[in-house]
Structure formats: structure tokens, C-alpha cells
mmCIF file of C-alpha atoms and ligand atoms in Angstrom:
data_model
loop_
_atom_site.group_PDB
_atom_site.id
_atom_site.type_symbol
_atom_site.label_atom_id
_atom_site.label_comp_id
_atom_site.label_asym_id
_atom_site.label_seq_id
_atom_site.Cartn_x
_atom_site.Cartn_y
_atom_site.Cartn_z
ATOM 1 C CA MET N 174 253.248 151.812 68.238
ATOM 2 C CA ILE N 175 254.645 151.165 64.786
ATOM 3 C CA LYS N 176 258.007 152.738 64.031
ATOM 4 C CA LEU N 177 260.107 152.190 60.954
ATOM 5 C CA SER N 178 263.632 153.604 60.676
ATOM 6 C CA HIS N 179 265.355 153.578 57.297
ATOM 7 C CA VAL N 180 263.714 150.361 56.248
ATOM 8 C CA THR N 181 264.676 148.830 52.911
ATOM 9 C CA LYS N 182 263.217 145.555 51.661
ATOM 10 C CA ARG N 183 264.836 143.745 48.752
ATOM 11 C CA TYR N 184 263.276 140.429 47.703
ATOM 12 C CA PRO N 185 265.529 137.457 46.815
ATOM 13 C CA ASN N 186 265.041 138.195 43.107
ATOM 14 C CA GLY N 187 266.717 141.550 43.653
ATOM 15 C CA HIS N 188 263.553 143.655 43.453
ATOM 16 C CA GLU N 189 263.584 146.515 45.965
ATOM 17 C CA ALA N 190 259.967 146.836 47.201
ATOM 18 C CA LEU N 191 260.725 149.443 49.883
ATOM 19 C CA HIS N 192 263.585 151.958 49.982
ATOM 20 C CA ASP N 193 264.700 153.862 53.097
ATOM 21 C CA VAL N 194 261.205 154.179 54.613
ATOM 22 C CA SER N 195 260.859 155.888 58.012
ATOM 23 C CA PHE N 196 257.691 156.797 59.914
ATOM 24 C CA ASP N 197 256.206 156.654 63.382
ATOM 25 C CA ILE N 198 252.577 155.746 64.042
ATOM 26 C CA LYS N 199 251.524 156.607 67.595
ATOM 27 C CA PRO N 200 249.212 154.477 69.763
ATOM 28 C CA GLY N 201 245.559 155.281 68.945
ATOM 29 C CA GLU N 202 246.277 156.865 65.576
ATOM 30 C CA MET N 203 244.333 156.130 62.397
ATOM 31 C CA VAL N 204 246.575 156.353 59.332
ATOM 32 C CA PHE N 205 246.105 155.684 55.638
ATOM 33 C CA VAL N 206 248.828 154.300 53.423
ATOM 34 C CA ALA N 207 248.226 155.444 49.862
ATOM 35 C CA GLY N 208 249.949 154.355 46.704
ATOM 36 C CA HIS N 209 249.381 152.663 43.390
ATOM 37 C CA SER N 210 249.530 148.936 42.861
ATOM 38 C CA GLY N 211 253.136 147.802 43.329
ATOM 39 C CA ALA N 212 254.070 150.787 45.535
ATOM 40 C CA GLY N 213 254.986 148.498 48.417
ATOM 41 C CA LYS N 214 251.877 148.599 50.658
ATOM 42 C CA SER N 215 251.558 144.839 51.089
ATOM 43 C CA THR N 216 255.283 144.514 51.682
ATOM 44 C CA LEU N 217 254.960 147.057 54.442
ATOM 45 C CA PHE N 218 252.248 145.001 56.127
ATOM 46 C CA LYS N 219 254.297 141.813 55.742
ATOM 47 C CA LEU N 220 257.165 143.501 57.552
ATOM 48 C CA ILE N 221 254.927 144.755 60.371
ATOM 49 C CA THR N 222 253.528 141.221 60.922
ATOM 50 C CA ARG N 223 256.987 139.654 60.551
ATOM 51 C CA ILE N 224 255.995 137.579 57.568
ATOM 52 C CA GLU N 225 259.058 139.229 55.958
ATOM 53 C CA LYS N 226 262.161 140.724 57.510
ATOM 54 C CA PRO N 227 263.707 144.002 56.287
ATOM 55 C CA THR N 228 266.938 143.873 54.334
ATOM 56 C CA SER N 229 268.125 146.801 56.412
ATOM 57 C CA GLY N 230 266.699 149.242 58.919
ATOM 58 C CA GLN N 231 264.759 148.875 62.150
ATOM 59 C CA ILE N 232 261.117 148.076 62.862
ATOM 60 C CA LEU N 233 259.491 148.548 66.278
ATOM 61 C CA VAL N 234 255.959 147.250 66.852
ATOM 62 C CA ASP N 235 254.497 147.522 70.354
ATOM 63 C CA GLN N 236 257.999 148.271 71.703
ATOM 64 C CA GLN N 237 259.366 145.059 70.179
ATOM 65 C CA ASN N 238 262.295 145.089 67.790
ATOM 66 C CA LEU N 239 261.037 142.912 64.951
ATOM 67 C CA VAL N 240 264.475 142.395 63.458
ATOM 68 C CA ARG N 241 265.611 140.658 66.630
ATOM 69 C CA LEU N 242 262.266 139.124 67.694
ATOM 70 C CA PRO N 243 262.739 135.404 68.450
ATOM 71 C CA GLU N 244 260.553 133.010 66.466
ATOM 72 C CA ARG N 245 258.669 131.899 69.590
ATOM 73 C CA LYS N 246 257.366 135.453 70.102
ATOM 74 C CA ILE N 247 255.877 135.769 66.614
ATOM 75 C CA PRO N 248 252.475 134.199 67.492
ATOM 76 C CA ALA N 249 251.935 136.708 70.302
ATOM 77 C CA LEU N 250 252.896 139.591 67.966
ATOM 78 C CA ARG N 251 250.396 138.385 65.384
ATOM 79 C CA ARG N 252 247.616 138.039 67.987
ATOM 80 C CA ASP N 253 248.110 141.728 68.770
ATOM 81 C CA ILE N 254 247.671 142.702 65.095
ATOM 82 C CA GLY N 255 244.375 142.094 63.354
ATOM 83 C CA VAL N 256 244.748 141.896 59.579
ATOM 84 C CA ILE N 257 241.965 142.484 57.040
ATOM 85 C CA PHE N 258 242.376 141.661 53.337
ATOM 86 C CA GLN N 259 240.525 142.953 50.274
ATOM 87 C CA ASP N 260 239.365 139.434 49.401
ATOM 88 C CA HIS N 261 238.682 138.748 53.142
ATOM 89 C CA LYS N 262 240.127 135.195 52.904
ATOM 90 C CA LEU N 263 237.069 133.586 54.500
ATOM 91 C CA LEU N 264 236.538 129.820 54.555
ATOM 92 C CA MET N 265 233.515 129.605 52.255
ATOM 93 C CA ASP N 266 232.393 126.139 53.450
ATOM 94 C CA ARG N 267 232.348 127.144 57.114
ATOM 95 C CA SER N 268 229.740 129.210 58.940
ATOM 96 C CA VAL N 269 230.249 132.864 59.880
ATOM 97 C CA PHE N 270 230.629 131.661 63.489
ATOM 98 C CA ASP N 271 233.435 129.232 62.591
ATOM 99 C CA ASN N 272 235.217 131.819 60.515
ATOM 100 C CA VAL N 273 235.230 134.386 63.316
ATOM 101 C CA ALA N 274 235.948 131.833 66.038
ATOM 102 C CA LEU N 275 238.948 130.314 64.279
ATOM 103 C CA PRO N 276 241.663 132.448 65.919
ATOM 104 C CA LEU N 277 240.215 131.552 69.332
ATOM 105 C CA ILE N 278 239.871 127.841 68.588
ATOM 106 C CA VAL N 279 243.552 127.877 67.585
ATOM 107 C CA ILE N 280 244.593 129.106 71.070
ATOM 108 C CA GLY N 281 242.290 126.601 72.787
ATOM 109 C CA MET N 282 239.841 129.010 74.391
ATOM 110 C CA PRO N 283 236.843 127.368 76.162
ATOM 111 C CA HIS N 284 233.752 127.087 73.973
ATOM 112 C CA ASP N 285 231.393 129.273 76.037
ATOM 113 C CA GLU N 286 233.954 132.050 76.118
ATOM 114 C CA ILE N 287 234.384 131.710 72.351
ATOM 115 C CA GLN N 288 230.620 131.997 71.886
ATOM 116 C CA LYS N 289 230.472 135.181 73.959
ATOM 117 C CA ARG N 290 233.354 136.756 72.075
ATOM 118 C CA VAL N 291 232.048 135.840 68.619
ATOM 119 C CA ARG N 292 228.634 137.317 69.428
ATOM 120 C CA ALA N 293 230.221 140.520 70.688
ATOM 121 C CA ALA N 294 232.473 140.825 67.607
ATOM 122 C CA LEU N 295 229.609 140.199 65.196
ATOM 123 C CA GLY N 296 227.537 142.776 67.076
ATOM 124 C CA LYS N 297 230.305 145.363 66.692
ATOM 125 C CA VAL N 298 230.414 144.926 62.928
ATOM 126 C CA GLY N 299 226.635 144.905 62.520
ATOM 127 C CA LEU N 300 226.202 141.198 61.828
ATOM 128 C CA ALA N 301 224.337 140.066 64.928
ATOM 129 C CA GLY N 302 222.261 136.944 64.249
ATOM 130 C CA LYS N 303 224.183 135.884 61.107
ATOM 131 C CA GLU N 304 226.470 133.362 62.800
ATOM 132 C CA LYS N 305 224.930 130.255 61.190
ATOM 133 C CA GLN N 306 225.062 131.553 57.624
ATOM 134 C CA LEU N 307 227.695 130.563 55.131
ATOM 135 C CA PRO N 308 229.750 133.516 53.871
ATOM 136 C CA ILE N 309 228.595 132.732 50.296
ATOM 137 C CA THR N 310 225.034 133.749 51.296
ATOM 138 C CA LEU N 311 226.246 137.181 52.408
ATOM 139 C CA SER N 312 226.719 140.321 50.339
ATOM 140 C CA GLY N 313 230.267 141.550 49.604
ATOM 141 C CA GLY N 314 230.027 144.202 52.301
ATOM 142 C CA GLU N 315 228.814 141.637 54.815
ATOM 143 C CA GLN N 316 231.653 139.288 53.941
ATOM 144 C CA GLN N 317 234.136 142.075 54.593
ATOM 145 C CA ARG N 318 232.458 142.623 57.992
ATOM 146 C CA VAL N 319 233.036 138.950 58.837
ATOM 147 C CA GLY N 320 236.703 139.480 57.988
ATOM 148 C CA ILE N 321 236.801 142.451 60.371
ATOM 149 C CA ALA N 322 235.062 140.484 63.145
ATOM 150 C CA ARG N 323 237.651 137.710 62.776
ATOM 151 C CA ALA N 324 240.484 140.268 62.853
ATOM 152 C CA VAL N 325 239.269 141.884 66.097
ATOM 153 C CA ILE N 326 238.327 138.672 67.936
ATOM 154 C CA ASN N 327 241.652 138.564 69.837
ATOM 155 C CA ARG N 328 241.131 142.230 70.812
ATOM 156 C CA PRO N 329 244.296 143.390 69.049
ATOM 157 C CA ASN N 330 245.828 146.802 69.708
ATOM 158 C CA ILE N 331 246.567 147.236 66.028
ATOM 159 C CA LEU N 332 244.400 146.714 62.934
ATOM 160 C CA LEU N 333 246.022 146.547 59.488
ATOM 161 C CA ALA N 334 243.650 146.622 56.523
ATOM 162 C CA ASP N 335 244.958 145.972 53.007
ATOM 163 C CA GLU N 336 242.586 147.556 50.455
ATOM 164 C CA PRO N 337 239.519 146.668 52.570
ATOM 165 C CA THR N 338 237.089 148.489 50.272
ATOM 166 C CA GLY N 339 238.690 147.486 46.966
ATOM 167 C CA ASN N 340 235.633 145.566 45.749
ATOM 168 C CA LEU N 341 232.899 147.723 47.267
ATOM 169 C CA ASP N 342 230.843 150.635 45.992
ATOM 170 C CA ASP N 343 231.002 154.064 47.663
ATOM 171 C CA ALA N 344 228.191 153.579 50.198
ATOM 172 C CA LEU N 345 229.500 150.193 51.354
ATOM 173 C CA SER N 346 233.050 151.535 51.481
ATOM 174 C CA ASP N 347 231.898 154.310 53.779
ATOM 175 C CA GLU N 348 230.266 151.785 56.103
ATOM 176 C CA ILE N 349 233.369 149.608 56.264
ATOM 177 C CA ILE N 350 235.747 152.538 56.880
ATOM 178 C CA ASP N 351 233.364 153.810 59.561
ATOM 179 C CA ILE N 352 233.666 150.453 61.354
ATOM 180 C CA PHE N 353 237.466 150.954 61.421
ATOM 181 C CA ALA N 354 236.929 154.473 62.719
ATOM 182 C CA ASP N 355 234.718 153.088 65.504
ATOM 183 C CA PHE N 356 237.493 150.721 66.616
ATOM 184 C CA ASN N 357 239.937 153.609 66.428
ATOM 185 C CA GLN N 358 237.609 155.643 68.683
ATOM 186 C CA VAL N 359 238.020 153.047 71.421
ATOM 187 C CA GLY N 360 241.812 153.200 71.195
ATOM 188 C CA VAL N 361 242.808 150.710 68.503
ATOM 189 C CA THR N 362 245.641 151.853 66.240
ATOM 190 C CA VAL N 363 244.378 151.519 62.657
ATOM 191 C CA VAL N 364 246.424 151.427 59.427
ATOM 192 C CA ILE N 365 244.541 151.225 56.149
ATOM 193 C CA ALA N 366 246.233 150.723 52.787
ATOM 194 C CA THR N 367 244.071 152.110 50.022
ATOM 195 C CA HIS N 368 244.065 153.907 46.723
ATOM 196 C CA ASP N 369 240.584 155.199 47.492
ATOM 197 C CA SER N 370 241.314 158.952 47.752
ATOM 198 C CA ARG N 371 237.647 159.512 48.482
ATOM 199 C CA GLN N 372 237.968 157.766 51.867
ATOM 200 C CA ILE N 373 241.147 159.648 52.664
ATOM 201 C CA GLU N 374 239.444 163.001 52.014
ATOM 202 C CA ARG N 375 236.314 161.966 53.915
ATOM 203 C CA LEU N 376 238.190 160.921 57.061
ATOM 204 C CA GLY N 377 240.945 163.516 56.845
ATOM 205 C CA SER N 378 243.390 161.183 58.602
ATOM 206 C CA ARG N 379 247.154 161.348 58.293
ATOM 207 C CA THR N 380 248.274 159.684 55.083
ATOM 208 C CA LEU N 381 251.587 158.130 54.176
ATOM 209 C CA HIS N 382 252.115 158.259 50.431
ATOM 210 C CA LEU N 383 254.182 155.425 48.923
ATOM 211 C CA ALA N 384 255.495 155.558 45.372
ATOM 212 C CA HIS N 385 257.852 152.952 43.990
ATOM 213 C CA GLY N 386 258.765 151.845 47.493
ATOM 214 C CA GLN N 387 259.533 155.306 48.835
ATOM 215 C CA LEU N 388 257.611 157.702 51.069
ATOM 216 C CA ILE N 389 256.849 160.951 49.259
ATOM 217 C CA ASN N 390 255.090 164.143 50.218
ATOM 218 C CA GLU N 391 251.478 164.328 49.241
ATOM 219 C CA PRO N 392 251.368 164.547 45.448
ATOM 220 C CA VAL N 393 249.920 167.776 44.133
ATOM 221 C CA SER N 394 247.007 166.568 42.036
ATOM 222 C CA ASN N 395 246.452 169.804 40.158
ATOM 223 C CA PRO N 396 249.433 172.134 39.976
ATOM 224 C CA THR N 397 247.521 174.933 38.240
ATOM 225 C CA GLU N 398 245.015 175.073 41.054
ATOM 226 C CA THR N 399 247.760 175.577 43.693
ATOM 227 C CA MET N 400 249.245 178.407 41.630
ATOM 228 C CA LEU N 401 246.010 180.365 41.536
HETATM 229 P P1 LIG O 149 251.349 146.936 46.736
HETATM 230 O O1 LIG O 149 250.780 146.183 47.893
HETATM 231 O O2 LIG O 149 251.478 148.405 46.991
HETATM 232 O O3 LIG O 149 250.677 146.613 45.449
HETATM 233 P P2 LIG O 149 253.631 145.118 47.021
HETATM 234 O O4 LIG O 149 254.268 145.326 48.323
HETATM 235 O O5 LIG O 149 252.733 143.927 46.829
HETATM 236 O O6 LIG O 149 252.866 146.451 46.571
HETATM 237 O O7 LIG O 149 254.756 145.005 45.917
HETATM 238 C C1 LIG O 149 255.793 145.971 45.778
HETATM 239 C C2 LIG O 149 256.749 145.504 44.693
HETATM 240 O O8 LIG O 149 257.465 144.353 45.154
HETATM 241 C C3 LIG O 149 256.061 145.085 43.400
HETATM 242 O O9 LIG O 149 256.849 145.477 42.306
HETATM 243 C C4 LIG O 149 256.001 143.578 43.514
HETATM 244 O O10 LIG O 149 255.986 142.970 42.261
HETATM 245 C C5 LIG O 149 257.259 143.261 44.299
HETATM 246 N N1 LIG O 149 257.130 142.060 45.089
HETATM 247 C C6 LIG O 149 256.188 141.789 46.059
HETATM 248 N N2 LIG O 149 256.372 140.613 46.633
HETATM 249 C C7 LIG O 149 257.499 140.080 46.076
HETATM 250 C C8 LIG O 149 258.215 138.849 46.228
HETATM 251 N N3 LIG O 149 257.849 137.933 47.114
HETATM 252 N N4 LIG O 149 259.308 138.680 45.448
HETATM 253 C C9 LIG O 149 259.692 139.581 44.556
HETATM 254 N N5 LIG O 149 259.055 140.776 44.327
HETATM 255 C C10 LIG O 149 257.972 140.989 45.082
HETATM 256 P P1 LIG O 150 224.053 143.791 48.355
HETATM 257 O O1 LIG O 150 222.931 144.418 47.575
HETATM 258 O O2 LIG O 150 224.525 144.626 49.509
HETATM 259 O O3 LIG O 150 225.148 143.234 47.510
HETATM 260 P P2 LIG O 150 222.807 141.220 48.497
HETATM 261 O O4 LIG O 150 221.627 141.577 47.626
HETATM 262 O O5 LIG O 150 223.837 140.346 47.960
HETATM 263 O O6 LIG O 150 223.416 142.547 49.132
HETATM 264 O O7 LIG O 150 222.257 140.549 49.835
HETATM 265 C C1 LIG O 150 221.265 141.191 50.614
HETATM 266 C C2 LIG O 150 220.892 140.251 51.776
HETATM 267 O O8 LIG O 150 220.426 139.009 51.301
HETATM 268 C C3 LIG O 150 222.080 139.947 52.633
HETATM 269 O O9 LIG O 150 221.660 140.158 53.992
HETATM 270 C C4 LIG O 150 222.425 138.499 52.406
HETATM 271 O O10 LIG O 150 222.712 137.886 53.652
HETATM 272 C C5 LIG O 150 221.149 137.927 51.844
HETATM 273 N N1 LIG O 150 221.485 136.948 50.777
HETATM 274 C C6 LIG O 150 222.064 137.237 49.600
HETATM 275 N N2 LIG O 150 222.205 136.122 48.819
HETATM 276 C C7 LIG O 150 221.706 135.109 49.566
HETATM 277 C C8 LIG O 150 221.567 133.696 49.341
HETATM 278 N N3 LIG O 150 221.975 133.099 48.216
HETATM 279 N N4 LIG O 150 221.015 132.950 50.324
HETATM 280 C C9 LIG O 150 220.578 133.533 51.456
HETATM 281 N N5 LIG O 150 220.676 134.873 51.719
HETATM 282 C C10 LIG O 150 221.237 135.645 50.789
#
């Protein structure tokens, strides 16, 4: 579903954000990408959504070679990838309904179909009945749910979440990650960038560890313990 082969990304200022990264995420997998701030997690997501192109290497998403993907095919690629951000990037002066409906309004879907889809999406994230509220009147966890509803509204095959629980306490983080796990259960491929090792341990999903732009084996947190 998402395959990187020897991907290196060097920004115009010369900074190498990713170096020789290779991995293969299968359809229906749920995978964490772990790494400190600056490790290259956001760059990885920008490459997968073709916001950036790799300096070298190959990227396949949904069987499409992103290095050679023509510009006109980028919108369709992005509709098949739902992206969730830590700060959810909601329009604070627009209702929950408008925020979630936006990707459908953009493609000109008929209004009654939009209404049906928005209701269904809000139901899935546990926000039924909140469509008229402004995001500002919602709690942080609820705002993040609106961001998830907006990301799934086009029924994407892939969900990318960049630090989705960064601002939430443990209980709310669990709820948000469980929503992703629910989408994964119905076949959506889910990739979550996080430095929340608690979630990684709780879910036990495969984890790609990035450090300074390179994939590394899982760091041994306590060497003494492994020796005993
Ligand atoms: P993370 O999401 O893991 O914090 P990023 O992918 O945002 O990591 O950043 C990886 C490295 O690349 C950082 O050192 C960052 O400063 C650098 N970087 C990110 N975007 C750019 C850019 N547009 N130009 C130059 N350097 C960048
Ligand atoms: P949490 O304790 O999870 O951070 P809040 O106390 O912020 O949650 O919000 C609890 C509930 O109250 C939420 O359902 C939210 O929609 C509602 N709420 C919070 N602030 C406002 C407000 N200013 N106006 C209307 N409803 C609000």
C-alpha cells in the first residue's frame, strides 16, 4: 500500500531530512512511526501525500509511482489519503458540519449526499448531534474527532495521523487511538506518527523507528534489563 525504496529527502537548504529509508506497509496494516522531534516524520508524510518529492529513491502509494505521478493525478491521490494533524487545522469560525463537509463541497457533491455522509462520519467518531456547534465550543478531544471525521469523509483507503494525541491526556489519547483502530478494523491502512510510547505499547502494532532521518531497529530503552 505504501512502499518506500531507498528514499532520501534533502531540502533546498541542504538539510537531509530522510536518508535511505525503505519500508513496506501492507493494505490493512496499522503502523506507528516513532521518533523525536526533527526525526523526519512530517517529511515522510509530505512525501506520501506528494507535497514533497524525494531527492532520490522510489515511493509507491496505492500502486502509483509518486516520483512519476502527473500533476493532474495528485488530487485523486490526496482524496485516497486522509490526513490528521496534531493541531487539527479546523476552521474555527465555521460549524462542525462545514468543517467536515469541506472536502465534499470542494468536489461538488450534491447537498443531500453531503448531509448523509457528514452525519455518518460524525457518528463514527462519536460526535453525533454536534454538527451545528463551532469547534471552539468543543473540548480538545472533540476537536480532534472533528479532524478525524473530516479526514475520513472521502472514505480514504489510507489514514495518516501526525501526532494526533500530542495535546491530549492519557484517557483522551486512548479514545482517539481507538477510533483509528476502529477504522483499521474495517480495512483502512493506518499510519500514526507519535512519540507517545504508551500508545505503541498499548496497541502492540508494528513500529518504524526514525532517528535523524534514518530507520533504526527498536532502541533498547534499558540495556541492563536485557542483560539480566
Ligand atoms: P518531525 O516531523 O519528525 O519533527 P520533520 O520531518 O518536520 O521531522 O523535520 C526533519 C528535519 O528536516 C528537521 O531537522 C527539520 O528542521 C528539517 N526540515 C523540515 N522541513 C524543512 C524544509 N522545508 N526545509 C528545510 N529543512 C526542513
Ligand atoms: P474536557 O474536560 O474533555 O476538556 P470540556 O470541559 O472542554 O471537555 O467540554 C465538555 C463539554 O462541554 C463538551 O461536550 C463541549 O462541547 C462543551 N463545551 C465546552 N465549552 C463550551 C462552550 N464554551 N460553549 C458550549 N459548550 C461548551
